[in-house]
């Protein structure tokens, strides 16, 4: 199943989504759905203000009207040598000096990273790969933790190999995005830094009694035990219990942070047989 098909199934069963907060989607028919898909991890901090202050920043910058093609304080600027605010946030996240570049696909970000460093490139996923020393990784690509529909990816390259970001931005085919969105991405990274210090195993294992029947859990990430040939049926079964899981067998679902354990009571009463 693809994301578009999942969206259609949600609308068919429960109507359109009218509001999102924390780990929940609220629909046109008055139903609350528990989100374990989380936009492939882009909403891992949560939906709306309960997840991140990034949308407050987005609104504030929008109100300032700086949405054009001109240079701003948020992105790369040809007239200054200091790093962008986005680069500063990536430097703090990975505890090493970084310059940040934005791409509109993971493939393009990875291609650019490999141009800079074939031997020392990695893909970062929060609360995963804890054994990797990201400070020593020259090129790191990751999806910004902001629940936004666009498929943007960030390349955080060490300043040792990406010391001239203005020149590299063009050579690597990076894209420019509106200042409000770049400001929101920057804030979401700072919110992620805070969450990395606060969230831990005790926040995830409390759902194991239900979820480990169907998933192998690694940190907050849930990898299916259900056979791949039955997985689409499992996605629909969970949706019938008002639970949204990843529609893609290869992409893990995610534990819903701070959701009451009762959200899985329907799945307990109506188990999926495989």
mmCIF file of C-alpha atoms in Angstrom:
data_model
loop_
_atom_site.group_PDB
_atom_site.id
_atom_site.type_symbol
_atom_site.label_atom_id
_atom_site.label_comp_id
_atom_site.label_asym_id
_atom_site.label_seq_id
_atom_site.Cartn_x
_atom_site.Cartn_y
_atom_site.Cartn_z
ATOM 1 C CA UNK A 1 0.000 0.000 0.000
ATOM 2 C CA UNK A 2 1.184 3.526 -0.747
ATOM 3 C CA UNK A 3 0.566 6.703 1.252
ATOM 4 C CA UNK A 4 -2.083 7.959 -1.169
ATOM 5 C CA UNK A 5 -4.080 4.742 -0.765
ATOM 6 C CA UNK A 6 -3.847 5.008 3.020
ATOM 7 C CA UNK A 7 -5.126 8.592 2.886
ATOM 8 C CA UNK A 8 -8.048 7.464 0.741
ATOM 9 C CA UNK A 9 -8.884 4.644 3.170
ATOM 10 C CA UNK A 10 -8.887 7.070 6.098
ATOM 11 C CA UNK A 11 -11.272 9.422 4.295
ATOM 12 C CA UNK A 12 -13.520 6.577 3.175
ATOM 13 C CA UNK A 13 -13.917 5.215 6.704
ATOM 14 C CA UNK A 14 -13.771 8.325 8.856
ATOM 15 C CA UNK A 15 -14.019 11.400 6.621
ATOM 16 C CA UNK A 16 -11.354 14.005 6.086
ATOM 17 C CA UNK A 17 -8.896 14.957 8.815
ATOM 18 C CA UNK A 18 -10.009 18.192 10.482
ATOM 19 C CA UNK A 19 -7.379 18.601 13.218
ATOM 20 C CA UNK A 20 -4.133 17.007 14.439
ATOM 21 C CA UNK A 21 -2.674 17.144 17.931
ATOM 22 C CA UNK A 22 0.140 15.119 19.509
ATOM 23 C CA UNK A 23 -0.176 11.499 18.261
ATOM 24 C CA UNK A 24 -3.813 11.902 17.167
ATOM 25 C CA UNK A 25 -5.792 12.787 14.037
ATOM 26 C CA UNK A 26 -9.373 14.041 14.478
ATOM 27 C CA UNK A 27 -11.723 13.407 11.576
ATOM 28 C CA UNK A 28 -14.826 14.813 9.955
ATOM 29 C CA UNK A 29 -16.978 12.043 11.463
ATOM 30 C CA UNK A 30 -15.841 12.865 14.992
ATOM 31 C CA UNK A 31 -13.358 10.008 15.343
ATOM 32 C CA UNK A 32 -9.921 10.157 16.937
ATOM 33 C CA UNK A 33 -7.264 8.071 15.186
ATOM 34 C CA UNK A 34 -3.947 7.114 16.810
ATOM 35 C CA UNK A 35 -1.079 7.788 14.425
ATOM 36 C CA UNK A 36 1.783 5.293 14.297
ATOM 37 C CA UNK A 37 2.676 6.197 10.703
ATOM 38 C CA UNK A 38 3.739 9.725 11.661
ATOM 39 C CA UNK A 39 4.584 10.822 8.125
ATOM 40 C CA UNK A 40 7.514 8.376 7.984
ATOM 41 C CA UNK A 41 8.877 9.997 11.128
ATOM 42 C CA UNK A 42 8.417 13.641 10.169
ATOM 43 C CA UNK A 43 5.814 13.975 12.926
ATOM 44 C CA UNK A 44 7.759 11.917 15.472
ATOM 45 C CA UNK A 45 7.703 14.940 17.789
ATOM 46 C CA UNK A 46 3.916 15.073 17.458
ATOM 47 C CA UNK A 47 1.343 16.981 15.437
ATOM 48 C CA UNK A 48 0.683 20.683 16.027
ATOM 49 C CA UNK A 49 1.788 22.733 19.014
ATOM 50 C CA UNK A 50 1.856 19.678 21.272
ATOM 51 C CA UNK A 51 4.710 18.279 19.220
ATOM 52 C CA UNK A 52 6.814 21.277 18.296
ATOM 53 C CA UNK A 53 6.959 25.046 18.527
ATOM 54 C CA UNK A 54 8.037 25.116 14.885
ATOM 55 C CA UNK A 55 4.611 26.094 13.562
ATOM 56 C CA UNK A 56 4.541 29.123 15.852
ATOM 57 C CA UNK A 57 7.816 30.194 14.263
ATOM 58 C CA UNK A 58 6.361 29.483 10.806
ATOM 59 C CA UNK A 59 3.381 31.769 11.524
ATOM 60 C CA UNK A 60 5.581 34.505 12.974
ATOM 61 C CA UNK A 61 7.857 34.600 9.932
ATOM 62 C CA UNK A 62 4.846 34.486 7.599
ATOM 63 C CA UNK A 63 3.449 37.525 9.395
ATOM 64 C CA UNK A 64 6.670 39.369 8.556
ATOM 65 C CA UNK A 65 5.956 38.800 4.867
ATOM 66 C CA UNK A 66 9.407 37.506 3.904
ATOM 67 C CA UNK A 67 8.241 34.825 1.504
ATOM 68 C CA UNK A 68 10.009 35.915 -1.664
ATOM 69 C CA UNK A 69 13.142 34.912 -3.563
ATOM 70 C CA UNK A 70 15.358 37.480 -1.802
ATOM 71 C CA UNK A 71 17.976 36.493 0.759
ATOM 72 C CA UNK A 72 17.007 36.451 4.442
ATOM 73 C CA UNK A 73 18.632 35.677 7.786
ATOM 74 C CA UNK A 74 17.274 32.131 7.689
ATOM 75 C CA UNK A 75 19.001 30.752 4.586
ATOM 76 C CA UNK A 76 22.368 30.973 2.886
ATOM 77 C CA UNK A 77 23.432 34.533 2.125
ATOM 78 C CA UNK A 78 26.117 35.409 -0.404
ATOM 79 C CA UNK A 79 27.058 38.593 1.445
ATOM 80 C CA UNK A 80 27.968 36.980 4.785
ATOM 81 C CA UNK A 81 30.435 34.365 5.952
ATOM 82 C CA UNK A 82 28.557 33.159 9.013
ATOM 83 C CA UNK A 83 26.503 29.943 8.706
ATOM 84 C CA UNK A 84 22.750 30.005 8.233
ATOM 85 C CA UNK A 85 20.464 29.442 11.209
ATOM 86 C CA UNK A 86 19.629 26.028 9.793
ATOM 87 C CA UNK A 87 23.340 25.174 9.700
ATOM 88 C CA UNK A 88 23.740 26.283 13.307
ATOM 89 C CA UNK A 89 20.915 24.008 14.425
ATOM 90 C CA UNK A 90 22.483 21.051 12.584
ATOM 91 C CA UNK A 91 25.849 21.852 14.188
ATOM 92 C CA UNK A 92 24.218 21.646 17.616
ATOM 93 C CA UNK A 93 22.310 18.463 16.774
ATOM 94 C CA UNK A 94 25.460 16.625 15.667
ATOM 95 C CA UNK A 95 27.868 18.391 18.056
ATOM 96 C CA UNK A 96 30.199 19.424 15.228
ATOM 97 C CA UNK A 97 30.503 22.367 12.796
ATOM 98 C CA UNK A 98 28.090 21.834 9.888
ATOM 99 C CA UNK A 99 26.746 23.559 6.808
ATOM 100 C CA UNK A 100 23.218 22.564 5.825
ATOM 101 C CA UNK A 101 21.766 22.071 2.343
ATOM 102 C CA UNK A 102 18.166 21.229 1.414
ATOM 103 C CA UNK A 103 17.008 18.785 -1.281
ATOM 104 C CA UNK A 104 13.572 17.755 -2.496
ATOM 105 C CA UNK A 105 14.263 14.008 -2.303
ATOM 106 C CA UNK A 106 16.307 11.594 -0.259
ATOM 107 C CA UNK A 107 17.964 10.318 -3.449
ATOM 108 C CA UNK A 108 19.229 13.792 -4.387
ATOM 109 C CA UNK A 109 20.486 14.444 -0.871
ATOM 110 C CA UNK A 110 22.326 11.111 -0.843
ATOM 111 C CA UNK A 111 23.834 11.764 -4.276
ATOM 112 C CA UNK A 112 25.144 15.139 -3.095
ATOM 113 C CA UNK A 113 26.512 13.625 0.112
ATOM 114 C CA UNK A 114 28.393 10.937 -1.793
ATOM 115 C CA UNK A 115 29.925 13.585 -4.043
ATOM 116 C CA UNK A 116 31.411 15.190 -0.943
ATOM 117 C CA UNK A 117 32.275 12.030 0.974
ATOM 118 C CA UNK A 118 31.968 8.558 -0.531
ATOM 119 C CA UNK A 119 33.420 6.821 2.501
ATOM 120 C CA UNK A 120 31.875 8.720 5.390
ATOM 121 C CA UNK A 121 28.171 9.377 4.776
ATOM 122 C CA UNK A 122 25.276 8.297 6.984
ATOM 123 C CA UNK A 123 21.485 8.563 7.274
ATOM 124 C CA UNK A 124 20.315 9.813 10.664
ATOM 125 C CA UNK A 125 17.106 8.620 12.328
ATOM 126 C CA UNK A 126 16.394 9.886 15.876
ATOM 127 C CA UNK A 127 16.794 7.300 18.651
ATOM 128 C CA UNK A 128 18.404 4.892 16.194
ATOM 129 C CA UNK A 129 22.018 3.952 15.391
ATOM 130 C CA UNK A 130 23.214 5.130 18.804
ATOM 131 C CA UNK A 131 26.504 3.329 18.219
ATOM 132 C CA UNK A 132 27.476 5.785 15.467
ATOM 133 C CA UNK A 133 29.607 8.795 16.384
ATOM 134 C CA UNK A 134 27.840 11.420 14.302
ATOM 135 C CA UNK A 135 30.459 14.005 15.209
ATOM 136 C CA UNK A 136 32.936 12.092 13.049
ATOM 137 C CA UNK A 137 30.524 11.496 10.136
ATOM 138 C CA UNK A 138 31.364 13.921 7.349
ATOM 139 C CA UNK A 139 27.977 13.921 5.609
ATOM 140 C CA UNK A 140 24.679 13.254 7.360
ATOM 141 C CA UNK A 141 21.313 13.266 5.645
ATOM 142 C CA UNK A 142 18.016 13.304 7.504
ATOM 143 C CA UNK A 143 14.385 14.316 7.183
ATOM 144 C CA UNK A 144 13.541 17.415 9.232
ATOM 145 C CA UNK A 145 11.237 16.483 12.154
ATOM 146 C CA UNK A 146 8.385 18.671 10.941
ATOM 147 C CA UNK A 147 5.088 17.105 9.782
ATOM 148 C CA UNK A 148 5.081 18.790 6.393
ATOM 149 C CA UNK A 149 3.885 17.176 3.186
ATOM 150 C CA UNK A 150 6.889 18.174 1.062
ATOM 151 C CA UNK A 151 9.574 15.513 0.773
ATOM 152 C CA UNK A 152 12.501 17.702 1.845
ATOM 153 C CA UNK A 153 15.763 16.244 3.122
ATOM 154 C CA UNK A 154 18.664 18.007 4.787
ATOM 155 C CA UNK A 155 22.344 17.328 4.162
ATOM 156 C CA UNK A 156 24.444 18.409 7.157
ATOM 157 C CA UNK A 157 28.022 18.426 5.845
ATOM 158 C CA UNK A 158 31.116 18.962 7.947
ATOM 159 C CA UNK A 159 32.661 22.383 7.377
ATOM 160 C CA UNK A 160 35.946 20.548 6.777
ATOM 161 C CA UNK A 161 34.621 19.463 3.376
ATOM 162 C CA UNK A 162 31.867 22.054 2.843
ATOM 163 C CA UNK A 163 33.465 25.290 3.901
ATOM 164 C CA UNK A 164 31.954 27.409 1.123
ATOM 165 C CA UNK A 165 28.196 26.735 1.297
ATOM 166 C CA UNK A 166 27.227 29.497 -1.133
ATOM 167 C CA UNK A 167 29.277 27.908 -3.923
ATOM 168 C CA UNK A 168 28.373 24.330 -3.024
ATOM 169 C CA UNK A 169 24.665 25.088 -2.826
ATOM 170 C CA UNK A 170 24.590 25.400 -6.621
ATOM 171 C CA UNK A 171 27.129 22.679 -7.389
ATOM 172 C CA UNK A 172 25.217 20.131 -5.315
ATOM 173 C CA UNK A 173 21.855 21.113 -6.878
ATOM 174 C CA UNK A 174 20.423 22.036 -3.488
ATOM 175 C CA UNK A 175 17.162 23.971 -3.449
ATOM 176 C CA UNK A 176 16.029 27.217 -1.866
ATOM 177 C CA UNK A 177 12.839 27.128 0.189
ATOM 178 C CA UNK A 178 10.760 30.019 1.568
ATOM 179 C CA UNK A 179 12.118 31.657 4.708
ATOM 180 C CA UNK A 180 9.114 30.707 6.898
ATOM 181 C CA UNK A 181 9.564 27.016 6.139
ATOM 182 C CA UNK A 182 13.331 27.143 6.632
ATOM 183 C CA UNK A 183 12.745 28.881 9.978
ATOM 184 C CA UNK A 184 10.280 26.138 10.945
ATOM 185 C CA UNK A 185 12.757 23.400 9.992
ATOM 186 C CA UNK A 186 15.392 25.134 12.113
ATOM 187 C CA UNK A 187 13.108 25.299 15.152
ATOM 188 C CA UNK A 188 12.032 21.670 14.674
ATOM 189 C CA UNK A 189 15.682 20.595 14.934
ATOM 190 C CA UNK A 190 16.083 22.462 18.222
ATOM 191 C CA UNK A 191 12.868 20.807 19.438
ATOM 192 C CA UNK A 192 14.337 17.452 18.426
ATOM 193 C CA UNK A 193 17.497 18.160 20.411
ATOM 194 C CA UNK A 194 15.344 18.748 23.487
ATOM 195 C CA UNK A 195 13.271 15.613 22.835
ATOM 196 C CA UNK A 196 16.405 13.483 22.469
ATOM 197 C CA UNK A 197 17.315 14.460 26.015
ATOM 198 C CA UNK A 198 13.846 13.728 27.414
ATOM 199 C CA UNK A 199 12.439 10.664 25.665
ATOM 200 C CA UNK A 200 13.761 7.227 26.517
ATOM 201 C CA UNK A 201 12.907 3.534 26.815
ATOM 202 C CA UNK A 202 10.367 4.022 29.612
ATOM 203 C CA UNK A 203 8.185 6.059 27.224
ATOM 204 C CA UNK A 204 8.050 3.277 24.625
ATOM 205 C CA UNK A 205 7.941 -0.111 26.331
ATOM 206 C CA UNK A 206 4.595 0.588 28.052
ATOM 207 C CA UNK A 207 2.764 -0.466 24.872
ATOM 208 C CA UNK A 208 4.747 -3.685 24.370
ATOM 209 C CA UNK A 209 1.997 -5.953 25.726
ATOM 210 C CA UNK A 210 -0.071 -5.202 22.624
ATOM 211 C CA UNK A 211 2.416 -4.118 19.985
ATOM 212 C CA UNK A 212 5.122 -6.772 20.262
ATOM 213 C CA UNK A 213 2.619 -9.373 19.113
ATOM 214 C CA UNK A 214 2.739 -7.707 15.705
ATOM 215 C CA UNK A 215 6.031 -5.787 15.745
ATOM 216 C CA UNK A 216 9.650 -6.024 16.805
ATOM 217 C CA UNK A 217 10.390 -2.799 18.625
ATOM 218 C CA UNK A 218 13.751 -1.027 18.480
ATOM 219 C CA UNK A 219 13.512 2.155 20.533
ATOM 220 C CA UNK A 220 10.362 3.907 19.263
ATOM 221 C CA UNK A 221 10.440 2.099 15.905
ATOM 222 C CA UNK A 222 8.169 -0.857 15.105
ATOM 223 C CA UNK A 223 9.216 -3.416 12.492
ATOM 224 C CA UNK A 224 6.430 -5.784 11.382
ATOM 225 C CA UNK A 225 6.306 -9.449 12.356
ATOM 226 C CA UNK A 226 3.257 -9.869 10.130
ATOM 227 C CA UNK A 227 4.277 -11.558 6.844
ATOM 228 C CA UNK A 228 4.646 -9.135 3.967
ATOM 229 C CA UNK A 229 1.922 -10.858 1.949
ATOM 230 C CA UNK A 230 -0.570 -10.176 4.757
ATOM 231 C CA UNK A 231 0.634 -6.719 5.631
ATOM 232 C CA UNK A 232 -1.906 -4.729 3.596
ATOM 233 C CA UNK A 233 -4.697 -6.622 5.341
ATOM 234 C CA UNK A 234 -3.071 -5.770 8.663
ATOM 235 C CA UNK A 235 -2.954 -2.062 7.750
ATOM 236 C CA UNK A 236 -6.699 -2.118 7.035
ATOM 237 C CA UNK A 237 -7.415 -4.142 10.177
ATOM 238 C CA UNK A 238 -5.568 -1.590 12.324
ATOM 239 C CA UNK A 239 -7.398 1.259 10.613
ATOM 240 C CA UNK A 240 -10.683 -0.411 11.499
ATOM 241 C CA UNK A 241 -9.488 -0.236 15.137
ATOM 242 C CA UNK A 242 -8.738 3.498 14.662
ATOM 243 C CA UNK A 243 -4.992 2.938 14.510
ATOM 244 C CA UNK A 244 -2.889 4.177 11.598
ATOM 245 C CA UNK A 245 0.315 2.242 10.920
ATOM 246 C CA UNK A 246 2.891 2.639 8.178
ATOM 247 C CA UNK A 247 1.426 1.558 4.818
ATOM 248 C CA UNK A 248 4.917 0.599 3.626
ATOM 249 C CA UNK A 249 6.196 -2.755 4.880
ATOM 250 C CA UNK A 250 9.801 -1.541 4.661
ATOM 251 C CA UNK A 251 9.209 1.651 6.630
ATOM 252 C CA UNK A 252 8.702 1.175 10.395
ATOM 253 C CA UNK A 253 5.728 2.400 12.333
ATOM 254 C CA UNK A 254 6.432 4.498 15.438
ATOM 255 C CA UNK A 255 5.246 4.264 19.046
ATOM 256 C CA UNK A 256 2.736 7.092 19.740
ATOM 257 C CA UNK A 257 4.418 9.228 22.386
ATOM 258 C CA UNK A 258 2.190 10.022 25.404
ATOM 259 C CA UNK A 259 -0.878 8.219 24.024
ATOM 260 C CA UNK A 260 -3.018 6.494 26.646
ATOM 261 C CA UNK A 261 -2.613 2.706 26.590
ATOM 262 C CA UNK A 262 -6.371 2.462 26.065
ATOM 263 C CA UNK A 263 -5.984 3.468 22.427
ATOM 264 C CA UNK A 264 -5.008 -0.151 21.724
ATOM 265 C CA UNK A 265 -7.926 -1.764 23.590
ATOM 266 C CA UNK A 266 -9.880 -2.308 20.376
ATOM 267 C CA UNK A 267 -6.903 -4.082 18.792
ATOM 268 C CA UNK A 268 -6.622 -6.276 21.884
ATOM 269 C CA UNK A 269 -10.280 -7.245 21.637
ATOM 270 C CA UNK A 270 -10.058 -7.752 17.865
ATOM 271 C CA UNK A 271 -6.628 -9.268 17.203
ATOM 272 C CA UNK A 272 -5.265 -9.773 13.734
ATOM 273 C CA UNK A 273 -4.640 -13.425 12.919
ATOM 274 C CA UNK A 274 -1.537 -14.244 10.846
#
